[in-house]
């Protein structure tokens, strides 16, 4: 384990003393460091009446137990403090370590000993081996009572709310859209978990089309074949109109108003970051949205009708929209329990809706936590004029996702009443996505949130993985950089795939979110500042660093070669079929230089930290009037790399007081032969830009530019890079097995590494 502490807020000795004493630690600014430390450690043993016995079983050094040390006249030293601190944090001498000083240095222990109360204060805010901070562990053991009121320590809320006595209620918020065109504004189901208190509380809202269930069989039936010819597109310019976000004025007329919800629930799937803050006094709200089980309307999949339906819930929390106790619309109900301040949460589609909601600029949305979210749906299902499937899901498209999330059809009565109209709508959507050509068009433009980034007012926190080939890094890169310079924004850029990171051992992500939520939603003046970019170093285990930005202008140019080289597109039928059935076998062959590709290896002559988009400038020609080119950059070398999927470290990470426990995880540092750094794809007809389609003349040279997926990746002098240029990608692109080849003039081509 390594410590990477970003949530601790430095305080004065007076504040440290005040907060420690408020929690029952009998310390004093006038007492000696040793006396304060003894009082602190004895308080730690909450379950012992005779703390002498507990102290006897801990050690102060290799020859002295802790009780003997406290009874001696020896002063408290950095070595003794460090060894005892390790034991308090759950590390066992002679098992986890033998040399405490070396172990503390290896783990980057965050506390510099000076004998002050600040050392004890920071130790409480430091994570234990089990994943909780020491203060959270002690609160879970009843250091302080459940009070159903806020208690803060170091600018963060503690788990003092009773999660055994929660309000579990359902309301139906009226949206400003009628997506199924039945003449009534759509209602969306809102599932609420909130503390039983008599004062207003803020809310964490998760907008998830998956929340009430999914229709996987219908989606599977619609999954597309990836095999087919890359079509020649007519040359021309694509024209677009600016989407308008119109929100009609809400009808706030109350109908037989009531103060209590009539519908309740026993269980719902929850997000553990919401659970963590629920125990700390923040309500947890889940909204599936239009077209989902027990809501109304059709699934419009990413457009602003869907977004405005989610926005209506924030409006309701602020008294600007109305909700009903049931879909019969007989009684309205207000959110009199809500302060109106909201943060959004969730990963993937959930993070996507966080991005989209932020661009509405809705009042009350104070903070957005967008984890691996889409910022433009084109960049999820397309790339540079090509049909490109999200990683791991070849054949998926927005119409299949629409079927997957249209869970309203799981209710037989709803199916009976609406399926005919829904299928007509789905047919229109399937045509609009233009799967044949892969071009950007008005449909995709209407689902591009980046163009409205200047409307964002909320503080934004992004998380994204360099190995996320599902929602690729371009999505966070372009949204992060499009936000106004005056806006507070933060990015946690890790080396994982499409994964949550709130329960990782190496970083205090959820504690950092606690501090921000207290500041933004509870109005606590805690002085907390979070760095702009926190990046997980790819070269070592459990190491995070602070950066200024994502994307740099400097570039190192690497000439690709001195001759011409060719890429054959066609494979023998047996090989083509094998790759289509198991795209991992294609990737294995590609990276081992056994597939149809130009494979180029380079040894770096300097240290470099890639930060941004690797750019390829290629002089290329096609033997026919079309073509696509794909590229991947790898680090080669049999050594340890961070694996993209978090591994289990231990169970029972507590989110409150034995509440919603989850697994503690971490990216393993494992031996491998290579690591993918970045990749990209381009239709040669879109070589100028996304909106310009040009003819490809057979055997005529073209100069093309291809920006690969953005990343941050550190390399040392002597490290080896492999650039692979090829055509069909069996995981991502259309699987065209026609007989053509591309030729690249390597002497007129180069790769630029941004740093």
XYZ file of C-alpha atoms in Angstrom:
755
model
C 0.000 0.000 0.000
C 1.065 3.568 -0.730
C -0.407 6.741 0.681
C -1.665 9.374 -1.752
C -3.465 11.891 0.423
C -5.400 14.585 -1.438
C -8.321 15.059 0.962
C -6.483 16.335 4.047
C -6.940 20.040 4.801
C -4.047 21.566 6.810
C -5.255 23.340 9.956
C -3.793 25.452 12.748
C -2.714 23.790 16.025
C -5.652 25.496 17.715
C -8.132 24.038 15.224
C -6.496 20.609 15.497
C -6.885 20.743 19.280
C -10.491 21.912 19.059
C -11.537 19.179 16.635
C -9.716 16.436 18.537
C -11.318 17.462 21.829
C -14.779 17.655 20.234
C -14.402 13.956 19.391
C -13.442 13.024 22.949
C -9.639 12.994 22.665
C -8.327 14.513 25.895
C -5.440 16.465 24.421
C -4.142 19.929 25.167
C -1.904 22.523 23.575
C -0.132 22.776 26.931
C 0.572 19.053 27.351
C 3.712 17.307 26.123
C 3.748 15.487 22.802
C 4.069 12.185 24.653
C 1.145 12.897 26.999
C -1.089 13.895 24.110
C -0.071 10.822 22.152
C -0.836 8.525 25.088
C -4.287 10.087 25.539
C -4.877 9.737 21.806
C -3.845 6.081 21.645
C -5.815 5.092 24.752
C -8.951 6.664 23.256
C -8.379 4.572 20.130
C -9.069 1.398 22.152
C -12.814 1.986 22.348
C -13.675 -1.582 23.318
C -11.223 -1.836 26.226
C -12.014 -0.791 29.772
C -8.434 -1.603 30.751
C -6.377 0.043 28.029
C -3.143 -1.011 29.754
C -3.729 -4.518 28.433
C -4.160 -3.225 24.898
C -1.015 -1.107 25.152
C 0.973 -4.143 26.308
C 0.152 -5.883 23.035
C 1.541 -3.071 20.901
C 5.186 -2.090 20.640
C 7.063 1.209 20.714
C 10.226 -0.332 19.300
C 11.653 -3.806 18.783
C 12.462 -4.148 22.493
C 9.725 -2.174 24.269
C 5.969 -2.622 24.474
C 3.873 0.527 24.295
C 2.701 0.493 27.921
C 6.287 0.298 29.144
C 7.213 3.179 26.852
C 4.414 5.411 28.157
C 5.427 4.602 31.756
C 9.061 5.503 31.036
C 10.648 8.941 30.868
C 11.675 8.454 27.232
C 10.489 11.228 24.884
C 8.209 10.622 21.932
C 10.312 10.375 18.772
C 9.527 10.148 15.081
C 10.440 6.443 15.115
C 8.073 5.619 17.977
C 5.286 7.737 16.516
C 5.667 6.087 13.114
C 5.674 2.539 14.485
C 2.599 3.130 16.649
C 0.819 4.968 13.821
C 1.329 1.937 11.575
C -0.303 -0.295 14.173
C -3.227 2.111 14.502
C -3.658 1.980 10.720
C -3.907 -1.797 10.769
C -0.366 -2.882 9.875
C 1.144 -5.724 11.883
C 4.823 -5.667 12.929
C 6.799 -8.741 11.834
C 4.025 -9.585 9.343
C 3.511 -6.527 7.160
C 6.926 -5.058 7.942
C 10.044 -5.465 10.048
C 11.761 -2.105 9.546
C 9.113 0.530 10.303
C 11.168 3.511 9.105
C 11.855 1.894 5.733
C 8.230 0.777 5.450
C 6.935 4.287 6.138
C 9.241 5.709 3.484
C 8.248 3.041 0.971
C 4.559 3.813 1.535
C 5.064 7.602 1.292
C 3.578 8.090 4.771
C 2.063 11.590 4.593
C 2.806 12.846 8.128
C 6.050 14.617 9.010
C 6.523 14.185 12.753
C 7.027 17.341 14.802
C 5.269 16.354 18.029
C 2.338 18.707 17.469
C -1.361 17.973 17.707
C -1.446 18.413 13.938
C 0.254 15.014 13.659
C -2.607 13.361 15.551
C -5.186 15.346 13.608
C -3.729 14.241 10.271
C -3.383 10.654 11.465
C -7.139 10.529 12.048
C -7.640 11.679 8.450
C -5.234 9.051 7.071
C -6.441 5.856 5.459
C -6.040 2.539 7.218
C -4.965 -0.619 5.444
C -8.645 -1.621 5.188
C -9.481 1.479 3.133
C -11.332 3.641 5.652
C -9.718 6.671 7.214
C -8.891 6.178 10.863
C -11.610 8.621 11.921
C -14.220 6.810 9.793
C -13.181 3.509 11.346
C -13.529 4.906 14.862
C -16.891 6.555 14.131
C -18.162 3.215 12.810
C -17.123 1.790 16.192
C -19.232 4.449 17.979
C -16.537 6.950 18.876
C -19.385 9.465 18.680
C -23.115 8.680 18.710
C -25.578 8.618 15.835
C -27.185 12.048 16.114
C -28.914 12.620 12.763
C -27.057 15.890 12.608
C -23.893 17.027 10.894
C -20.571 16.525 12.642
C -17.541 17.653 10.679
C -13.918 16.702 11.014
C -11.224 18.259 8.836
C -13.843 19.772 6.555
C -15.663 16.503 5.937
C -18.954 15.117 7.204
C -18.817 12.084 9.505
C -21.181 9.095 9.491
C -23.563 10.388 12.150
C -26.849 9.791 10.307
C -29.025 6.776 11.043
C -29.076 4.568 7.947
C -31.478 2.164 9.673
C -34.206 4.819 9.727
C -34.280 6.209 6.201
C -37.178 7.578 4.213
C -37.589 5.328 1.164
C -40.063 6.958 -1.162
C -41.050 7.243 -4.800
C -42.447 10.251 -6.642
C -43.139 10.922 -10.322
C -41.712 14.192 -11.612
C -43.416 15.936 -14.502
C -40.937 16.669 -17.284
C -41.176 19.369 -19.972
C -41.151 16.769 -22.797
C -43.678 14.474 -24.457
C -41.392 11.967 -26.157
C -44.092 9.427 -27.017
C -46.400 12.166 -28.357
C -49.431 10.965 -26.414
C -50.505 14.511 -25.551
C -49.260 14.393 -21.955
C -45.951 15.534 -20.532
C -43.882 12.498 -19.560
C -43.538 11.536 -15.912
C -40.281 9.999 -14.661
C -39.976 7.803 -11.612
C -37.723 9.133 -8.852
C -36.487 6.799 -6.111
C -35.394 8.636 -2.965
C -33.343 7.558 0.041
C -32.994 10.320 2.626
C -32.206 10.744 6.316
C -35.059 11.114 8.795
C -34.348 14.712 9.816
C -36.366 17.903 10.202
C -34.016 20.206 8.283
C -33.285 20.523 4.544
C -30.602 18.264 3.095
C -28.783 18.299 -0.265
C -28.926 15.398 -2.685
C -26.690 13.199 -4.807
C -28.589 12.357 -7.982
C -27.723 9.426 -10.224
C -29.356 9.613 -13.652
C -29.284 6.011 -14.840
C -31.402 4.507 -17.644
C -30.362 1.111 -16.227
C -31.751 1.722 -12.731
C -35.164 0.070 -13.163
C -33.980 -2.808 -15.352
C -32.962 -3.442 -18.958
C -34.322 -5.277 -21.996
C -31.324 -7.363 -23.013
C -33.177 -9.868 -25.270
C -34.558 -7.074 -27.478
C -31.135 -5.453 -27.685
C -29.422 -8.727 -28.592
C -31.847 -9.269 -31.476
C -30.882 -5.902 -32.926
C -27.092 -6.317 -32.592
C -25.501 -5.593 -35.958
C -23.097 -7.669 -38.016
C -19.689 -6.041 -38.297
C -18.810 -7.787 -41.564
C -19.366 -5.733 -44.724
C -17.735 -3.491 -47.295
C -16.479 -0.015 -46.512
C -18.719 2.079 -48.749
C -17.577 4.892 -51.008
C -19.261 8.102 -49.874
C -20.214 10.916 -52.262
C -17.838 13.862 -51.889
C -19.191 17.005 -50.285
C -19.581 19.101 -47.154
C -21.829 18.148 -44.233
C -24.024 21.019 -43.059
C -25.424 21.327 -39.556
C -27.780 23.578 -37.644
C -27.260 24.636 -34.064
C -29.428 22.594 -31.690
C -31.761 24.609 -29.515
C -32.413 23.711 -25.907
C -35.917 24.950 -25.234
C -37.521 24.422 -21.862
C -41.211 25.332 -21.747
C -42.450 27.060 -18.630
C -43.516 24.490 -16.058
C -47.071 24.194 -14.775
C -46.776 24.552 -10.998
C -50.486 24.220 -10.268
C -50.943 21.960 -7.257
C -53.511 19.172 -7.495
C -54.802 17.826 -4.171
C -51.359 18.386 -2.603
C -50.037 15.970 0.008
C -46.934 16.022 2.191
C -46.107 12.309 2.240
C -45.239 10.044 -0.656
C -47.746 7.250 -1.217
C -45.335 4.779 -2.801
C -42.386 3.243 -1.005
C -39.820 0.544 -1.726
C -37.727 -1.966 0.189
C -34.626 -2.256 -1.987
C -33.002 -0.633 -4.988
C -29.578 -0.917 -6.554
C -27.371 1.881 -5.281
C -24.018 3.484 -6.056
C -21.610 3.172 -3.156
C -20.367 6.771 -3.307
C -23.993 7.819 -2.760
C -24.232 5.317 0.115
C -21.089 6.775 1.666
C -22.545 10.288 1.650
C -26.041 9.119 2.673
C -24.570 8.064 6.020
C -23.129 11.587 6.201
C -26.361 13.502 5.625
C -26.786 13.738 1.843
C -29.929 12.277 0.269
C -29.527 9.732 -2.527
C -31.780 9.991 -5.593
C -32.013 7.606 -8.555
C -33.787 8.541 -11.788
C -34.140 6.183 -14.756
C -35.635 8.768 -17.076
C -37.992 8.692 -20.043
C -38.794 5.351 -21.626
C -37.880 3.259 -18.604
C -39.762 0.881 -16.328
C -42.613 2.729 -14.546
C -41.726 6.023 -16.237
C -43.368 7.407 -19.362
C -42.213 8.351 -22.850
C -39.767 6.819 -25.307
C -36.036 6.324 -24.846
C -34.493 9.165 -26.865
C -30.919 8.088 -26.139
C -28.746 11.065 -25.406
C -30.659 13.975 -26.915
C -31.706 16.995 -24.898
C -35.252 15.682 -24.458
C -33.771 12.941 -22.289
C -31.526 15.454 -20.538
C -34.346 17.925 -19.847
C -36.368 15.116 -18.286
C -33.539 14.536 -15.803
C -33.164 18.284 -15.301
C -36.826 18.421 -14.250
C -35.919 16.453 -11.113
C -33.409 19.142 -10.084
C -36.077 21.728 -10.856
C -38.542 19.847 -8.619
C -36.016 19.814 -5.779
C -35.914 23.602 -6.146
C -39.663 24.187 -6.474
C -39.576 24.872 -10.229
C -41.383 21.693 -11.359
C -44.049 19.509 -9.886
C -44.208 15.862 -8.947
C -47.063 13.455 -8.362
C -47.395 10.661 -5.848
C -48.336 8.229 -8.630
C -48.770 8.112 -12.379
C -52.493 8.673 -11.886
C -51.580 12.368 -11.339
C -54.154 12.801 -8.582
C -51.896 14.337 -5.927
C -48.896 16.654 -6.183
C -46.068 16.609 -3.669
C -43.250 19.059 -2.998
C -39.660 18.337 -1.990
C -39.965 20.206 1.307
C -37.128 18.098 2.712
C -34.594 19.279 0.099
C -32.172 22.187 0.266
C -32.187 22.282 -3.541
C -28.437 21.764 -3.865
C -27.447 18.755 -5.957
C -24.445 16.850 -7.252
C -24.709 14.173 -9.934
C -22.828 10.878 -9.790
C -22.195 7.681 -11.712
C -20.108 6.055 -14.441
C -20.588 5.480 -18.178
C -24.162 6.371 -19.272
C -24.613 7.805 -15.774
C -21.506 9.968 -16.153
C -22.729 10.921 -19.616
C -25.913 12.354 -18.174
C -23.795 14.247 -15.629
C -21.934 15.884 -18.520
C -25.186 16.683 -20.292
C -26.973 18.043 -17.221
C -24.036 20.330 -16.500
C -24.466 21.957 -19.927
C -28.044 22.993 -19.088
C -26.666 25.385 -16.463
C -29.582 24.462 -14.199
C -29.677 26.339 -10.900
C -29.165 24.034 -7.933
C -26.676 21.763 -9.682
C -23.641 22.819 -7.678
C -21.297 19.976 -8.547
C -20.956 17.215 -11.123
C -19.028 13.962 -10.693
C -18.803 12.600 -14.241
C -17.067 9.221 -14.270
C -16.090 7.821 -17.676
C -18.891 9.788 -19.312
C -19.575 10.415 -22.994
C -19.309 14.050 -24.065
C -20.296 13.467 -27.704
C -22.201 10.345 -28.718
C -20.533 10.383 -32.126
C -17.220 9.719 -30.404
C -18.727 6.684 -28.711
C -20.074 4.973 -31.844
C -18.054 6.616 -34.637
C -14.623 8.054 -35.350
C -13.321 10.211 -38.190
C -16.016 9.213 -40.682
C -16.021 5.553 -39.682
C -18.403 3.227 -37.931
C -16.449 2.338 -34.757
C -17.897 0.132 -32.025
C -17.114 0.790 -28.363
C -14.400 -1.494 -27.028
C -15.692 -4.911 -26.049
C -19.045 -4.470 -27.829
C -18.631 -5.042 -31.577
C -21.987 -4.695 -33.302
C -23.513 -2.377 -30.718
C -24.985 0.900 -31.919
C -27.259 3.548 -30.513
C -30.376 1.715 -31.679
C -29.315 -1.441 -29.818
C -28.631 0.643 -26.707
C -32.050 2.237 -27.111
C -33.661 -1.206 -27.095
C -31.525 -2.198 -24.115
C -32.650 0.773 -22.030
C -36.295 0.959 -23.175
C -37.398 -0.995 -20.115
C -40.902 0.487 -20.264
C -41.662 -2.396 -22.633
C -41.031 -4.870 -19.793
C -44.461 -3.939 -18.447
C -46.896 -5.980 -20.539
C -49.610 -3.336 -20.451
C -47.206 -0.631 -21.605
C -45.984 -2.943 -24.346
C -49.564 -3.476 -25.494
C -50.345 0.238 -25.616
C -47.126 1.682 -27.018
C -45.048 -0.937 -28.835
C -46.358 -0.155 -32.326
C -45.548 3.556 -32.021
C -42.238 2.805 -30.325
C -41.129 0.479 -33.134
C -41.933 3.195 -35.685
C -39.845 5.631 -33.635
C -36.996 3.099 -33.336
C -36.997 2.604 -37.107
C -36.572 6.361 -37.590
C -33.721 6.392 -35.078
C -32.000 3.449 -36.804
C -32.089 5.378 -40.081
C -30.884 8.635 -38.525
C -27.743 7.120 -37.010
C -26.548 6.314 -40.583
C -24.728 3.106 -39.874
C -23.802 2.742 -43.545
C -21.476 5.724 -43.837
C -20.289 6.581 -40.335
C -20.566 10.321 -40.906
C -21.221 13.068 -38.417
C -24.707 14.465 -39.042
C -27.475 16.426 -37.356
C -28.533 13.410 -35.297
C -25.078 13.182 -33.712
C -24.737 16.957 -33.483
C -27.887 17.008 -31.353
C -26.093 14.645 -28.960
C -22.840 16.592 -28.711
C -22.619 18.259 -25.297
C -19.193 19.805 -25.889
C -20.722 22.612 -27.963
C -22.566 23.801 -24.838
C -19.621 23.571 -22.430
C -19.646 27.352 -22.008
C -23.012 27.063 -20.223
C -21.649 24.921 -17.394
C -21.774 26.641 -13.993
C -21.253 23.706 -11.620
C -17.914 22.536 -10.255
C -16.963 19.524 -12.371
C -15.023 16.433 -11.296
C -14.085 13.914 -13.984
C -12.648 10.433 -13.629
C -11.424 8.483 -16.645
C -9.071 5.649 -17.504
C -6.275 5.643 -20.057
C -7.279 2.056 -20.910
C -10.971 2.830 -21.362
C -11.650 1.750 -24.948
C -15.393 1.715 -24.243
C -15.944 5.403 -23.499
C -12.651 6.460 -25.016
C -10.495 9.194 -23.450
C -11.390 11.685 -26.210
C -14.677 12.178 -24.366
C -13.152 13.506 -21.159
C -10.322 15.288 -22.979
C -12.563 17.430 -25.149
C -15.070 18.226 -22.380
C -12.354 19.049 -19.853
C -10.628 21.414 -22.259
C -13.851 22.988 -23.567
C -14.989 24.148 -20.122
C -14.504 27.860 -19.382
C -11.139 28.751 -17.854
C -12.950 30.453 -14.980
C -14.750 27.245 -13.994
C -13.482 24.994 -11.210
C -12.711 21.633 -12.786
C -10.790 18.539 -11.732
C -9.707 15.302 -13.379
C -8.633 11.984 -11.874
C -6.904 10.230 -14.792
C -6.122 6.637 -13.881
C -4.624 3.694 -15.773
C -7.669 1.461 -15.576
C -10.345 0.529 -18.076
C -14.068 1.406 -17.860
C -14.193 1.151 -14.068
C -15.184 2.965 -10.887
C -12.319 4.208 -8.704
C -14.085 5.337 -5.517
C -13.051 2.209 -3.576
C -9.363 1.977 -4.494
C -6.798 1.511 -1.769
C -4.214 3.908 -3.183
C -6.211 7.147 -3.286
C -8.665 8.940 -1.010
C -11.134 9.713 -3.789
C -14.323 9.423 -1.762
C -12.862 11.495 1.082
C -11.915 14.162 -1.472
C -15.487 14.126 -2.777
C -16.744 14.404 0.808
C -14.704 17.590 1.301
C -15.927 19.085 -1.991
C -19.561 18.147 -1.332
C -19.413 19.721 2.128
C -18.036 22.875 0.548
C -20.370 23.076 -2.460
C -23.617 21.551 -1.153
C -23.486 22.206 2.586
C -21.797 25.596 2.393
C -19.004 24.568 4.757
C -16.097 26.996 4.545
C -13.449 24.315 4.854
C -10.793 25.908 2.637
C -10.482 22.728 0.597
C -8.692 22.890 -2.739
C -8.343 19.919 -5.063
C -5.624 19.885 -7.747
C -6.715 20.362 -11.347
C -5.332 17.043 -12.618
C -4.449 14.037 -10.468
C -2.734 11.404 -12.604
C -1.896 7.812 -11.775
C 1.753 7.227 -12.662
C 1.956 4.304 -15.090
C 5.504 3.360 -14.067
C 4.941 2.322 -10.470
C 2.375 0.782 -8.175
C -0.155 2.950 -6.295
C 1.451 6.270 -7.214
C -0.493 9.442 -8.020
C 0.889 12.816 -9.091
C -0.433 16.346 -9.557
C -0.370 17.900 -13.047
C -1.405 21.311 -14.333
C -3.428 20.231 -17.341
C -4.499 17.514 -19.761
C -2.888 18.234 -23.122
C 0.404 19.987 -23.929
C 1.582 21.857 -27.024
C 5.212 20.690 -27.107
C 5.939 17.759 -29.377
C 8.732 15.301 -30.113
C 8.817 14.278 -33.779
C 9.847 10.763 -34.773
C 10.506 10.003 -38.445
C 8.852 6.713 -39.351
C 11.453 5.378 -41.789
C 13.189 5.732 -45.135
C 11.215 3.517 -47.536
C 7.700 2.644 -48.616
C 5.715 -0.085 -46.879
C 2.354 -1.657 -47.656
C -0.640 -2.999 -45.712
C -2.792 -5.700 -47.285
C -6.422 -5.449 -46.211
C -7.540 -8.942 -47.282
C -7.195 -12.085 -45.119
C -7.698 -15.703 -46.062
C -11.253 -16.750 -45.202
C -10.185 -19.014 -42.334
C -8.176 -16.241 -40.689
C -10.879 -13.640 -41.304
C -13.489 -15.903 -39.696
C -11.238 -16.651 -36.719
C -10.592 -12.977 -36.057
C -14.306 -12.194 -36.363
C -15.263 -14.846 -33.826
C -12.587 -13.826 -31.315
C -11.206 -10.336 -31.809
C -8.675 -10.894 -29.015
C -6.881 -13.385 -31.278
C -6.576 -10.595 -33.852
C -5.142 -8.224 -31.250
C -2.652 -10.853 -30.096
C -1.436 -11.388 -33.669
C -1.415 -7.661 -34.420
C 0.791 -6.782 -31.472
C 3.098 -9.731 -32.220
C 3.565 -8.570 -35.847
C 1.613 -11.550 -37.231
C -1.351 -9.682 -38.764
C -1.550 -7.507 -41.882
C 0.208 -4.375 -40.694
C 3.216 -2.108 -40.890
C 5.049 -2.609 -37.605
C 7.643 -0.012 -36.608
C 9.776 -0.074 -33.453
C 11.581 2.913 -31.949
C 13.900 3.363 -28.988
C 13.457 6.658 -27.171
C 16.506 8.896 -26.893
C 15.087 10.932 -23.995
C 12.686 10.801 -21.065
C 9.221 11.967 -22.065
C 5.790 12.204 -20.487
C 3.165 12.050 -23.211
C 0.331 14.433 -22.376
C -2.323 14.874 -25.049
C -2.946 13.326 -28.465
C -0.203 11.498 -30.337
C -0.353 12.810 -33.918
C 0.459 10.835 -37.047
C 1.198 12.608 -40.302
C 1.242 10.003 -43.042
C 1.845 10.069 -46.777
C -0.394 7.270 -47.996
C -2.097 5.918 -51.105
C -4.793 3.311 -51.650
C -4.958 0.785 -54.455
C -8.680 1.511 -54.753
C -11.085 4.438 -54.324
C -11.578 3.986 -50.584
C -9.811 2.815 -47.465
C -9.498 3.084 -43.741
C -6.382 3.267 -41.633
C -5.984 2.241 -38.012
C -3.059 2.825 -35.676
C -1.966 1.743 -32.226
C 1.041 2.776 -30.170
C 2.424 0.341 -27.595
C 5.202 0.334 -25.070
C 7.214 -2.838 -25.647
C 9.195 -4.610 -22.969
C 8.776 -7.586 -20.676
C 8.231 -5.801 -17.363
C 5.544 -4.752 -14.914
C 2.621 -2.622 -16.090
C -0.567 -1.556 -14.349
C -3.316 -3.991 -15.345
C -6.534 -2.252 -16.477
C -9.008 -4.118 -14.230
C -8.924 -3.519 -10.448
C -8.204 -6.593 -8.334
C -9.718 -7.368 -4.958
C -7.574 -6.301 -2.001
C -10.007 -7.138 0.775
C -13.723 -7.106 1.553
C -15.764 -5.025 3.986
C -14.917 -1.432 3.124
C -17.493 0.300 5.307
C -19.552 3.171 3.882
C -21.070 4.185 7.207
C -21.571 2.185 10.367
C -21.569 -1.343 8.955
C -23.573 0.129 6.067
C -23.373 -0.952 2.425
C -19.953 -2.540 2.721
C -18.046 -3.030 -0.525
C -14.820 -4.494 -1.825
C -11.564 -2.552 -1.616
C -9.724 -2.800 -4.935
C -6.587 -1.670 -6.723
C -4.980 -1.936 -10.159
C -2.430 -4.776 -9.978
C 1.150 -4.131 -11.089
C 1.771 -7.216 -13.234
C 4.355 -8.626 -15.597
C 3.419 -8.285 -19.272
C 5.091 -8.007 -22.665
C 3.532 -4.712 -23.721
C 1.063 -1.972 -22.872
C -1.252 -0.194 -25.306
C -0.695 3.555 -24.993
C -3.170 4.875 -27.557
C -5.061 4.048 -30.746
C -7.134 5.656 -33.513
C -8.999 5.106 -36.802
C -9.692 7.205 -39.910
C -11.757 6.944 -43.080
C -9.471 8.187 -45.861
C -12.399 10.123 -47.308
C -12.451 12.219 -44.112
C -8.735 13.008 -44.221
C -9.340 16.777 -44.151
C -11.863 16.960 -41.313
C -15.040 15.424 -39.970
C -17.409 17.533 -42.067
C -15.545 17.243 -45.379
C -15.820 14.120 -47.529
C -13.258 13.850 -50.325
C -12.772 11.328 -53.086
C -9.913 8.858 -52.879
C -8.167 8.458 -56.225
C -6.592 5.021 -56.646
C -2.792 4.998 -56.364
C -2.535 8.753 -55.770
C -0.577 9.980 -52.760
C -2.424 11.780 -49.969
C -1.093 13.453 -46.840
C -3.310 12.656 -43.888
C -3.281 13.638 -40.238
C -4.563 11.285 -37.567
C -4.855 12.313 -33.922
C -4.925 9.258 -31.671
C -6.808 8.973 -28.396
C -5.490 11.434 -25.772
C -3.525 10.046 -22.865
C -0.931 10.780 -20.200
C 1.891 8.255 -20.195
C 5.443 8.406 -18.861
C 8.406 6.890 -20.721
C 12.139 6.815 -20.041
C 15.128 7.087 -22.316
C 15.754 3.646 -23.794
C 12.110 2.542 -23.607
C 10.783 0.966 -26.794
C 7.688 2.106 -28.671
C 5.875 0.063 -31.288
C 3.667 1.806 -33.862
C 1.284 -0.511 -35.705
C -0.458 0.737 -38.867
C -3.229 -1.461 -40.274
C -6.700 -1.329 -41.829
C -9.549 -3.373 -40.345
C -9.756 -3.537 -36.549
C -11.826 -6.582 -35.591
C -12.790 -5.120 -32.226
C -13.803 -1.663 -33.397
C -14.236 -1.010 -37.133
C -16.302 -2.470 -39.941
C -14.809 -5.829 -40.962
C -14.133 -5.236 -44.631
C -12.282 -8.136 -46.271
C -12.041 -6.678 -49.765
C -8.774 -7.009 -51.636
C -7.008 -3.654 -51.532
C -3.832 -2.341 -49.988
C -2.503 0.870 -48.536
C 1.040 2.080 -49.127
C 2.762 4.449 -46.714
C 5.832 6.482 -47.642
C 7.643 6.263 -44.324
C 10.265 8.804 -45.389
C 7.492 11.413 -45.663
C 5.660 10.351 -42.503
C 6.171 11.083 -38.823
C 4.757 10.567 -35.347
C 4.585 13.445 -32.861
C 4.504 12.731 -29.128
C 2.957 15.648 -27.153
C 4.600 16.560 -23.856
